[in-house]
Coordinates of C-alpha atoms in Angstrom, one line a residue:
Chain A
X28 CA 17.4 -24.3 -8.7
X29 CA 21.4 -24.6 -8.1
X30 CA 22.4 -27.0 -5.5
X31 CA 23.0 -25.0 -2.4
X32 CA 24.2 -26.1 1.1
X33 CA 21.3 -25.0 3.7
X34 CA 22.4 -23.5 7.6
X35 CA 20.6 -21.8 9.9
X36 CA 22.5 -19.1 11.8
X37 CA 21.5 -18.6 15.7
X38 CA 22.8 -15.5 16.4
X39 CA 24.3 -12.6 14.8
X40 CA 27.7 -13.4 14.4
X41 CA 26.7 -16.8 13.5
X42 CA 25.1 -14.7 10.0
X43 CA 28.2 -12.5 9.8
X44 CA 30.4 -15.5 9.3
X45 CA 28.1 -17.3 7.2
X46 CA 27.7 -14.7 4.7
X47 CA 31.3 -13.4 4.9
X48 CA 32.1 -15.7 1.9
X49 CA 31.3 -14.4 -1.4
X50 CA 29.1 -17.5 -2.6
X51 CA 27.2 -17.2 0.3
X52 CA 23.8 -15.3 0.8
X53 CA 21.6 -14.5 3.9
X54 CA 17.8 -15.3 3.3
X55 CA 15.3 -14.2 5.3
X56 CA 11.5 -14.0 4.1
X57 CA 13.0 -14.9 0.7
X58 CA 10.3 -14.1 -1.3
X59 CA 12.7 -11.8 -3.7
X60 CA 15.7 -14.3 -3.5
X61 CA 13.8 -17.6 -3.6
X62 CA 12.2 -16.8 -6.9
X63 CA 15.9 -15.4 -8.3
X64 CA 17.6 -18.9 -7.5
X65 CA 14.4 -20.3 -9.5
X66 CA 15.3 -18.1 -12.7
X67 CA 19.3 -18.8 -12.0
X68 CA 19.6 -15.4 -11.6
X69 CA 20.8 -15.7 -8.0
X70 CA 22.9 -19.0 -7.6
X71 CA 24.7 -18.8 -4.2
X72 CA 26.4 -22.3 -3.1
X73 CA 25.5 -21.4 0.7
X74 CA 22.2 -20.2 1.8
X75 CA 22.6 -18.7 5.4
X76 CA 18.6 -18.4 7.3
X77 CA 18.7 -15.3 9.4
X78 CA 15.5 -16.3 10.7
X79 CA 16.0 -16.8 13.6
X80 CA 18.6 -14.2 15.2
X81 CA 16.5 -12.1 16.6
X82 CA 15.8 -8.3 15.3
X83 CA 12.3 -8.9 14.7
X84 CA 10.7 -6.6 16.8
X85 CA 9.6 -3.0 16.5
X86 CA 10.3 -0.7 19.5
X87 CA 10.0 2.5 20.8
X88 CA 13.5 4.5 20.9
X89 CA 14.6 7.0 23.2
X90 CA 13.8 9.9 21.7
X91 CA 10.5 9.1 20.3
X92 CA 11.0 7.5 17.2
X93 CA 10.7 3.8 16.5
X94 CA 12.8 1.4 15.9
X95 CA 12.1 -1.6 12.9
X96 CA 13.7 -4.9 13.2
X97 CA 15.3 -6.1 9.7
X98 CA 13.1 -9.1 10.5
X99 CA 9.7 -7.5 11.1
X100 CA 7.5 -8.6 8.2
X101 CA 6.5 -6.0 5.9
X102 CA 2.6 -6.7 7.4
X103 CA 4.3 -6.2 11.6
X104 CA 5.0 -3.0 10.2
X105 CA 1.8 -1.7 8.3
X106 CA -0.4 -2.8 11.3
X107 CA 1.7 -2.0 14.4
X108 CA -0.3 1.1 15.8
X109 CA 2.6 3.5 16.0
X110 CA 3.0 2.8 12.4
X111 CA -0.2 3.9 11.5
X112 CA -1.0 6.8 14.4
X113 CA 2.4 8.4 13.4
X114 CA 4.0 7.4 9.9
X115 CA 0.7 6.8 8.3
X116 CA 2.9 7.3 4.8
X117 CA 4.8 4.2 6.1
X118 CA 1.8 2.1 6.3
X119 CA 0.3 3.2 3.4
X120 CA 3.4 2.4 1.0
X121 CA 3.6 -0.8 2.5
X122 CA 0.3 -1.7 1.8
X123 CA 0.5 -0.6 -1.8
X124 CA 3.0 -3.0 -2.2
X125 CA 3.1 -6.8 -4.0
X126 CA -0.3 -9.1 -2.3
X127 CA -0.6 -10.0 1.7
X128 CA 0.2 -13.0 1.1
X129 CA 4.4 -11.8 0.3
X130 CA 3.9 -8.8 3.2
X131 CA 3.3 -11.4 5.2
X132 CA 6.6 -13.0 4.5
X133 CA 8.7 -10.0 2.5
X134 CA 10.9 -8.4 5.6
X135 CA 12.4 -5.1 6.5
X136 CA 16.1 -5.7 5.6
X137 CA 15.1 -8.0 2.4
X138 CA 12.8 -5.1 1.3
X139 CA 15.7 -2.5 1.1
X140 CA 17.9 -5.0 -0.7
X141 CA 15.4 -6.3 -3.2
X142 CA 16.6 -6.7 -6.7
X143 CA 15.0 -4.7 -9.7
X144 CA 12.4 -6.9 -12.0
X145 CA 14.2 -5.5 -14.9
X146 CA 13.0 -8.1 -17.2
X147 CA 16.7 -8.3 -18.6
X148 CA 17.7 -8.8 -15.6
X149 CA 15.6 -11.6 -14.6
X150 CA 16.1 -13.7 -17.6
X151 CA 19.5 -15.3 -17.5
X152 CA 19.6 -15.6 -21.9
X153 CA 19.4 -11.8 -22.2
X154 CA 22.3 -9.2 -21.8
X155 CA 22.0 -7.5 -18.4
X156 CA 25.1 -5.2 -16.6
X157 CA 24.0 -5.8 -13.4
X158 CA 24.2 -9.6 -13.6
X159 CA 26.5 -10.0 -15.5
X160 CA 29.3 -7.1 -16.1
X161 CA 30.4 -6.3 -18.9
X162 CA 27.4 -8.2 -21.1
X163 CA 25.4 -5.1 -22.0
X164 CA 22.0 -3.8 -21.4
X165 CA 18.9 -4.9 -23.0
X166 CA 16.6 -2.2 -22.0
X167 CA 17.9 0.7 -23.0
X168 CA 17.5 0.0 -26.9
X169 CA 14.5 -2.8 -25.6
X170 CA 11.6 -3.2 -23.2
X171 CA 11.7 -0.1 -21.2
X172 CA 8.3 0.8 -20.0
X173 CA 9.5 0.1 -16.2
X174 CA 12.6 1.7 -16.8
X175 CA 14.0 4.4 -15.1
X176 CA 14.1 8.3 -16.1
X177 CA 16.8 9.9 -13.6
X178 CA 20.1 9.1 -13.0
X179 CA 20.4 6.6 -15.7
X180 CA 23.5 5.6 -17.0
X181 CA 24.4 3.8 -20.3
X182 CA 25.4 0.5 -18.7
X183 CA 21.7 0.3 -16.6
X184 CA 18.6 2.1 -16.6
X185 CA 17.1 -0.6 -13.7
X186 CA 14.6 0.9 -10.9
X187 CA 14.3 0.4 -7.6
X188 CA 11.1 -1.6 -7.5
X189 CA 10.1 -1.3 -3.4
X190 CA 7.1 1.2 -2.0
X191 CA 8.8 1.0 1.4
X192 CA 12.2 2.7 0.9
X193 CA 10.5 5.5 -1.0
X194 CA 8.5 6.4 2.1
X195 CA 11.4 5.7 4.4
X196 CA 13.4 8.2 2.3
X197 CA 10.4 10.6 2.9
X198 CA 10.5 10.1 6.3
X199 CA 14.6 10.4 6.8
X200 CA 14.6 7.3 8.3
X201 CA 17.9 5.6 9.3
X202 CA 19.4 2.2 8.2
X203 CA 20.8 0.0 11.3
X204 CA 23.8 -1.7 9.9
X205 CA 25.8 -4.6 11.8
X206 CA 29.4 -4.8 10.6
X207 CA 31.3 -7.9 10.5
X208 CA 33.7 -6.9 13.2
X209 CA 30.8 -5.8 15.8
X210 CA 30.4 -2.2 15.2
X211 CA 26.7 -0.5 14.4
X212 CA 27.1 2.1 11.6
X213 CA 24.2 3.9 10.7
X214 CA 23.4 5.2 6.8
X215 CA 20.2 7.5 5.6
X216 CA 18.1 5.4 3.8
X217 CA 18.3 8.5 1.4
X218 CA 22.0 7.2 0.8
X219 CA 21.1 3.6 1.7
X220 CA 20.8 2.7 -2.5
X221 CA 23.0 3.6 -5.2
X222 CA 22.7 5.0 -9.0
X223 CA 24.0 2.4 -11.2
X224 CA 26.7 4.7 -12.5
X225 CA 29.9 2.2 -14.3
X226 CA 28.6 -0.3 -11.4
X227 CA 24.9 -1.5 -11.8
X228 CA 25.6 -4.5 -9.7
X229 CA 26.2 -2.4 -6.9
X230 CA 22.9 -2.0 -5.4
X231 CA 23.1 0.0 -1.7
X232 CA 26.0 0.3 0.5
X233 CA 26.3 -2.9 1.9
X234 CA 29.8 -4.4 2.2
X235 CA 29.9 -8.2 2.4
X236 CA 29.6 -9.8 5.8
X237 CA 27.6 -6.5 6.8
X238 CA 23.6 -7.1 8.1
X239 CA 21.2 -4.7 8.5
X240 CA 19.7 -5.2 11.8
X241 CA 17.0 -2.2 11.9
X242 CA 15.3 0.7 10.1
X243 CA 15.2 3.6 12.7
X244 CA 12.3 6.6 12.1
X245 CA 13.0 9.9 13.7
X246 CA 10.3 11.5 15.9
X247 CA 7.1 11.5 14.4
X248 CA 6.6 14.7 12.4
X249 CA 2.9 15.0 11.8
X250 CA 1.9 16.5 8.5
X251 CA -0.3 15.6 5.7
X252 CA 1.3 12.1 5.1
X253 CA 0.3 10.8 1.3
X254 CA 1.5 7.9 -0.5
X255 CA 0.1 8.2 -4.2
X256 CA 1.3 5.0 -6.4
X257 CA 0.1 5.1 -10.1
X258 CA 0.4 1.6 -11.6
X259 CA -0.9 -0.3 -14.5
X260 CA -3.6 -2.1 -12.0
X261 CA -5.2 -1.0 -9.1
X262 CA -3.5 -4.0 -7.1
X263 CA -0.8 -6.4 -6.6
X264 CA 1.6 -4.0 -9.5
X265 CA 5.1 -2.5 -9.1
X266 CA 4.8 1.4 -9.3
X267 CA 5.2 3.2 -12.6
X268 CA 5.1 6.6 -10.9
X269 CA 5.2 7.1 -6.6
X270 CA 5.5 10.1 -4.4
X271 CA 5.7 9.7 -0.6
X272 CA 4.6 13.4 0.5
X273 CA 5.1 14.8 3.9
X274 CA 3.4 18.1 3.7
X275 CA 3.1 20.7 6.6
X276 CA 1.2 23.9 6.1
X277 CA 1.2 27.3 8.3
X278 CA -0.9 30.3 7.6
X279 CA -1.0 29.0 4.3
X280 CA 2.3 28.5 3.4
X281 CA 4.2 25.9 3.1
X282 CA 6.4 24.7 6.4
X283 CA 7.3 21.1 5.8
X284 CA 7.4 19.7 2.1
X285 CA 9.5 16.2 2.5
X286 CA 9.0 14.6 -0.9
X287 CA 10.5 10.6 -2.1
X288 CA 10.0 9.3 -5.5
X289 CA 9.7 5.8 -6.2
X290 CA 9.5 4.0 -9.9
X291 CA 11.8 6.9 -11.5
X292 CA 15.3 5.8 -10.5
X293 CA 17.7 3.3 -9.4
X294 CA 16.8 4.1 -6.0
X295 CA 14.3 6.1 -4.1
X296 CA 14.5 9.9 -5.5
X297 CA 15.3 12.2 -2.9
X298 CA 16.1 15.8 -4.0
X299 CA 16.9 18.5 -1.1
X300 CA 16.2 21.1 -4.0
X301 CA 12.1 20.3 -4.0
X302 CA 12.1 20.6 -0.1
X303 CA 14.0 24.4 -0.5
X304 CA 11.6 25.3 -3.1
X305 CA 8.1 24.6 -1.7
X306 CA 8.7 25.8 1.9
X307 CA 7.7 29.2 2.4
X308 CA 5.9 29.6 -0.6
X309 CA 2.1 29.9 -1.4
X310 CA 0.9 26.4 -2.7
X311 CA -0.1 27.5 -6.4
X312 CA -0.1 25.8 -9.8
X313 CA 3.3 27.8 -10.2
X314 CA 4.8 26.6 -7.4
X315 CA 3.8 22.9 -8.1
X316 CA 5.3 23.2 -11.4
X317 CA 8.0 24.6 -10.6
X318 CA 8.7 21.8 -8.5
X319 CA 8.0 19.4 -10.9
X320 CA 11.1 21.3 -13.0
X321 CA 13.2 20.7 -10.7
X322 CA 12.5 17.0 -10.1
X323 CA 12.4 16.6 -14.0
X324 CA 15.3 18.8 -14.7
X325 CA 17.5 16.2 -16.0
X326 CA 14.9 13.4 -16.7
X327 CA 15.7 11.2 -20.0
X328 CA 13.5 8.9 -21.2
X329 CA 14.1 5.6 -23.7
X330 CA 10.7 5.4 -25.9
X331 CA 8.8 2.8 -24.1
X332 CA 9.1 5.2 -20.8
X333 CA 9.1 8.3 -21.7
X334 CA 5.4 8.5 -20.6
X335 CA 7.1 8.7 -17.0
X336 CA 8.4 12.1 -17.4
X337 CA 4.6 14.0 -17.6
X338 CA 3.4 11.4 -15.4
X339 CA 6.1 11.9 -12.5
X340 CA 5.1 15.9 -13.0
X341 CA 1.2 15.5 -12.8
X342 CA 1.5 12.6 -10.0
X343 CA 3.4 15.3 -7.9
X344 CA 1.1 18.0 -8.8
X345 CA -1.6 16.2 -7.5
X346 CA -0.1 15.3 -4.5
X347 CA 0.7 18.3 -3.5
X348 CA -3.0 19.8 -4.4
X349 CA -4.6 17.0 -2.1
X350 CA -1.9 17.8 0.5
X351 CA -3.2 21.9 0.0
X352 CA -6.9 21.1 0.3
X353 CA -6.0 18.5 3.8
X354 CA -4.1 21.3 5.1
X355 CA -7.0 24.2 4.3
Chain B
X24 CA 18.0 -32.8 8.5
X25 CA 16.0 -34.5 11.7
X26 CA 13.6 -30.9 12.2
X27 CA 10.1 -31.8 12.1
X28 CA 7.1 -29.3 10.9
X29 CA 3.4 -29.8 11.6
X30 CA 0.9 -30.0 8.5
X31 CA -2.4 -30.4 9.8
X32 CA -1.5 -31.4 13.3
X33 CA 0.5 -34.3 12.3
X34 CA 4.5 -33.9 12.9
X35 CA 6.7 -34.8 9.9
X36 CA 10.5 -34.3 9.7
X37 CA 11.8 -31.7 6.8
X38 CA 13.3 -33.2 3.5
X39 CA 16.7 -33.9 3.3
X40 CA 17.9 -31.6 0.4
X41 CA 17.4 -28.3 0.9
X42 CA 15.8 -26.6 -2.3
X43 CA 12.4 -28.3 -1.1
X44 CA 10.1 -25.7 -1.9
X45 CA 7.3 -25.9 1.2
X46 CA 4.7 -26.6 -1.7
X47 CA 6.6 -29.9 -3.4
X48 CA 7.1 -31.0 0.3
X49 CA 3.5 -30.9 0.9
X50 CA 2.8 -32.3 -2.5
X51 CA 5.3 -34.2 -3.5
X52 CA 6.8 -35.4 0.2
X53 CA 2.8 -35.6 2.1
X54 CA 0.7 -36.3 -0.7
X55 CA -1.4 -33.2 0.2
X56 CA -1.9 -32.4 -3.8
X57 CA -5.0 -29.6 -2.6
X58 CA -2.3 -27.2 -2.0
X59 CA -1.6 -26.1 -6.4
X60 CA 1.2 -25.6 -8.3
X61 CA -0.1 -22.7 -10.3
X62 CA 3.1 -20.3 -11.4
X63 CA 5.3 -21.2 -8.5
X64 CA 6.9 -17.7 -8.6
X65 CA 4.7 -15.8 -6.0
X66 CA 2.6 -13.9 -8.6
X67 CA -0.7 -16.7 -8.6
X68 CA -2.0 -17.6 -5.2
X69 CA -3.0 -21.2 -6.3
X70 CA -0.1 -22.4 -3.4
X71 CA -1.6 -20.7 -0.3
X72 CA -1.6 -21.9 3.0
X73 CA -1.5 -20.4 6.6
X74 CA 1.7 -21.0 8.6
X75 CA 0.7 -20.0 12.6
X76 CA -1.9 -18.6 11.2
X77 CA -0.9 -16.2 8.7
X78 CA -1.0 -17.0 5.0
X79 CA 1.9 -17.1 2.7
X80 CA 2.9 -18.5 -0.5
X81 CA 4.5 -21.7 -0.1
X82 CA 6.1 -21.9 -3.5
X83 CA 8.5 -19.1 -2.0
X84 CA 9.6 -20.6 0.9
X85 CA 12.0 -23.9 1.5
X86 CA 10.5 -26.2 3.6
X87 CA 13.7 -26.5 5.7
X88 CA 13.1 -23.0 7.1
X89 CA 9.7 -24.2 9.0
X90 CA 11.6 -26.3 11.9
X91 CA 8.5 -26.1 14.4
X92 CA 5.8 -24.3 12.1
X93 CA 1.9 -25.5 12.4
X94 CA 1.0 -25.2 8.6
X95 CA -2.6 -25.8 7.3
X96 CA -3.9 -27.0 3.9
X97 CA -6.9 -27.0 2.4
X98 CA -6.9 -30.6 4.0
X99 CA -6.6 -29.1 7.3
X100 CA -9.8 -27.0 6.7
X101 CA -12.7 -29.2 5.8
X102 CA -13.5 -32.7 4.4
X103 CA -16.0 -33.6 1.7
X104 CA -18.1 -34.5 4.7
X105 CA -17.8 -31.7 6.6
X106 CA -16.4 -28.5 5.2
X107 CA -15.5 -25.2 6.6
X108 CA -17.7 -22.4 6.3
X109 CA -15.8 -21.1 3.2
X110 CA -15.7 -24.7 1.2
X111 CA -19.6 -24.2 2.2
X112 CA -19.9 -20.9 0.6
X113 CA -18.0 -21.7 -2.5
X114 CA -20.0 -24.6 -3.5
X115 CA -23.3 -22.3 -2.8
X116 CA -22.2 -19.9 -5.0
X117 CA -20.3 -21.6 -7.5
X118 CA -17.4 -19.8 -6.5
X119 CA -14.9 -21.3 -8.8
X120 CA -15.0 -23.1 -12.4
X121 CA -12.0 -25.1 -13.2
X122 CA -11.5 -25.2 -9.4
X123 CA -7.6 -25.2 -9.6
X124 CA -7.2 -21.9 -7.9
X125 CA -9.5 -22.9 -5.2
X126 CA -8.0 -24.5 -2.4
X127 CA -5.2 -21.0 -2.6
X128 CA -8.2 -19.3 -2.4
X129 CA -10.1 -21.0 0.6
X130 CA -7.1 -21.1 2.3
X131 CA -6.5 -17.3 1.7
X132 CA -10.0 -15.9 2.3
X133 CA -9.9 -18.2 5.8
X134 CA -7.1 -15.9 7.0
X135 CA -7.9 -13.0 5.4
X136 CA -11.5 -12.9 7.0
X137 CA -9.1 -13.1 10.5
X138 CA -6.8 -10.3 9.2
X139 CA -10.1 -8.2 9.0
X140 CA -11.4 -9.5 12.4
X141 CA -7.7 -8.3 13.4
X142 CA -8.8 -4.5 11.9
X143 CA -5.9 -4.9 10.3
X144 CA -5.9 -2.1 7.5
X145 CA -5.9 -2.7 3.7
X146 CA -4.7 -0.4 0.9
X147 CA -8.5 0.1 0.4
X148 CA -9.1 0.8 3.7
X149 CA -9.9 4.7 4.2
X150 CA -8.3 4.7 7.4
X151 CA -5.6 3.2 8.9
X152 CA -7.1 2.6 12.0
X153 CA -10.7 1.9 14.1
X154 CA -12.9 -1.2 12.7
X155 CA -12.3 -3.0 9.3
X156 CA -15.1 -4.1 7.4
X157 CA -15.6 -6.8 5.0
X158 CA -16.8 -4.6 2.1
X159 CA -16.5 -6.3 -1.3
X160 CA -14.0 -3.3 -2.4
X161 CA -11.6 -4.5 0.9
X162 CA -11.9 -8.3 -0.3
X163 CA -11.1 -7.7 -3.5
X164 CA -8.1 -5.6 -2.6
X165 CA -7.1 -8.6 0.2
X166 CA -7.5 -11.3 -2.3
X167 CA -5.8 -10.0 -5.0
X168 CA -3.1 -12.0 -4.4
X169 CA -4.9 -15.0 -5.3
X170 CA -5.8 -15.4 -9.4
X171 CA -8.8 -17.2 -11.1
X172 CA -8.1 -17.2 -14.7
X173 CA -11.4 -18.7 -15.0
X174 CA -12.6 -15.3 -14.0
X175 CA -15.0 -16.6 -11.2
X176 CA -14.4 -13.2 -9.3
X177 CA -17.6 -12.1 -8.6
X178 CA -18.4 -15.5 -7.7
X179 CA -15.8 -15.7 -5.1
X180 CA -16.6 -12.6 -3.6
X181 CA -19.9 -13.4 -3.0
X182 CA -19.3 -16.5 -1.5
X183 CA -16.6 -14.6 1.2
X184 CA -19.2 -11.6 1.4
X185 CA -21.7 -14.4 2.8
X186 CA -19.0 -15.8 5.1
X187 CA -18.1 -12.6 6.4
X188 CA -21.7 -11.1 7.2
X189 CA -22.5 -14.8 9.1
X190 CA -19.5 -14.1 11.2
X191 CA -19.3 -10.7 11.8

């Protein structure tokens, strides 16, 4: 590891300042950013603890959602009971995710802004876009097998590695934002992550000096909540294929259909179209398919991934057919 | 940096340069070599210990952020001469071969078996709520952050399966 200098922040503007320089960098549970500074991957010459500015606790808001700290650990949330009465999706992604041992450290705010395990990315003698601009990518000609199938572009074909955005994208839920001047702005995680486009080291939205301070879930919605992660073991593996499903039916139509994909993209997949689709119509093999068109309607895989593209269909097909047969 | 942490009930004040992992502290600074280097990126288990009791990896944390944290080892759990319940179960059942994974394991099965006394929920768990049992599909799911490239598994699961039934 790079020498670093070490301070702990107190309050919140304490953190802004700290991390308003470019060489420095907020940790939290630091089980994402420790093991980067290992690899040199992440060398920042100031490490700022957040630890201990509050934002750690989960609340009730005022109208009937709840309210995440960016420093609840990713096992506060999975167990609270609100979490599992009324976002069971929530829990369930969570839970999918890395062992208990990193839940118990990996936080709300660090979750969102982990860094894809692109293995180009991760080791500092290969060319990677996102590390370093301008170097080249390595996996789209290379090892590709985690490698993303939507909204690629020829400078990086990273994912998003996380469980917990892609059900927070199913769920709508909001991203609490402190900005370094003391304003709150607010972002959909849905627009919380960005495609890697001609700037793959631009993650999500964050502007330097900005914390996130909370995730914010709307009033419950009820449903058939599903989180469905295919992966190369049946633990402790990042997801090759995941759908978060929340799936309402009415006299046997579809009334709700609020769909996320994780392991396809640069960033939780989120597509309006899927939603328009589904609700009103009979769930059928047609219809499922016909969803899955849409999802895959631009998909593009690079050898080693292109497994991904039948796999996102069928994972989504099945989804929805367990979602039918809760509902019946 | 004059912070002190507590390993084992006994105060000691946090290293002076900051990269300290908490593992090298304990090994290197303490001498507590139970607690094992195995891949010291997060993905092995071998450097498990419970912090206010909850169990983390301490290869992925600095030992500067723990101003004021009780940590236990596998020192803090048993002695040769009088072991915990778990240390008891692995011998009985020869849960381990080499033995370098063990302590991370002890250490994580100790608060794991809380986590299920908790009824905290598991990605094996069927539901997400009511009582949590200690089915040998549930510990292998909650241990599976913890590796034994011996392969002792079924081993190890019998000797928490044993632990669990006694207490529950």
């Amino acid at each position: 590891m790079r020498p670093f200098s070490y301070t702990r922040a107190r309050t919140l503007d304490d953190a802004a300042q700290l991390t308003h320089d470019d060489t420095a960098v907020a940790i939290a549970g630091g089980t994402n950013l420790l093991d980067l500074m290992k690899l040199q991957v992440e060398t920042p010459e100031t490490l700022a603890d957040i630890n201990r500015i509050g934002f750690g606790g989960i609340e009730d808001t005022d109208d009937g959602g709840l309210s995440i700290g960016a420093l609840a650990s990713n096992t506060e949330t999975a167990v609270h009971p609100r979490v599992r009465s009324d976002y069971p999706v929530l829990a369930r992604a969570i839970l999918a995710g890395a062992t208990q041992q990193l839940r118990n450290k990996a936080t709300t705010g660090g979750n969102l802004c982990q860094r894809t395990r692109c293995f180009y990315f991760t080791n500092i003698d290969q060319p990677c876009n996102k590390r370093e601009p301008g170097s080249g990518c390595g996996a789209i000609d290379g090892i590709a097998k985690l490698h993303a199938v939507l909204g690629t572009s020829d400078q990086c074909i990273a994912t998003y590695p996380g469980d917990m955005a892609v059900a927070l994208s199913a769920l709508d839920a909001q991203v609490e934002i402190a900005t370094p001047n003391g304003d709150t702005r607010r972002v959909p995680v849905r627009d919380f992550h960005c495609l890697p486009g001609d700037t793959p080291w631009r993650e999500n939205v964050l502007e330097k000096g900005e914390l996130i301070t909370a995730v914010t879930l709307p009033a419950p919605v009820g449903g058939t909540q599903i989180y469905r992660k295919v992966r190369e073991r049946s633990s402790y593996a990042f997801a090759l294929v995941s759908v978060a499903a929340i799936i309402e039916i009415e006299d046997g139509k579809f009334t709700r259909a609020d769909l996320a994909f994780g392991g396809l993209a640069h960033k939780p997949w989120h597509d309006p179209r899927i939603t328009d689709a589904l609700v009103g119509t009979v769930p059928s093999d047609e219809i499922f398919d016909k969803a899955a068109d849409i999802l895959l309607e631009d998909a593009r895989g690079f050898g080693e991934n292109d497994f991904k593209i039948p796999l996102a269909r069928r994972t989504l097909h099945a989804v929805l057919q367990n979602a039918t047969e809760a509902a019946a | 940096m004059s912070d002190t942490i507590s390993v084992n009930g006994k105060q000691h004040s946090l290293p002076s340069d900051p990269r300290t992992s908490l593992l090298d502290f304990l090994r290197h600074d303490l001498g507590l070599t139970g607690t094992k280097k195995g891949c010291d990126h997060g993905q092995c288990g071998a450097c498990t210990v419970i912090i206010n009791g909850i169990r983390i990896n301490s290869c992925l944390t600095l030992a500067a952020m723990h101003d004021g944290d009780e940590v236990t080892t596998i020192e803090g759990l048993g002695t040769p001469e009088n072991p915990s319940v778990l240390q008891k179960a692995f011998l009985e059942h020869d849960g381990f071969q080499c033995g370098y994974c063990t302590p991370g394991q002890i250490c994580s099965a100790t608060a794991m078996l809380q986590e299920i006394a908790n009824n905290w929920p598991s990605d094996a768990s069927e539901s997400l709520e009511g009582e949590m049992a200690a089915t040998g599909e549930e510990i292998r799911e909650r241990m599976s952050g913890n590796l034994c490239r011996c392969g002792a598994y079924a081993n190890i699961v019998a000797a928490i399966s044993e632990v669990a039934e006694e207490s529950a």
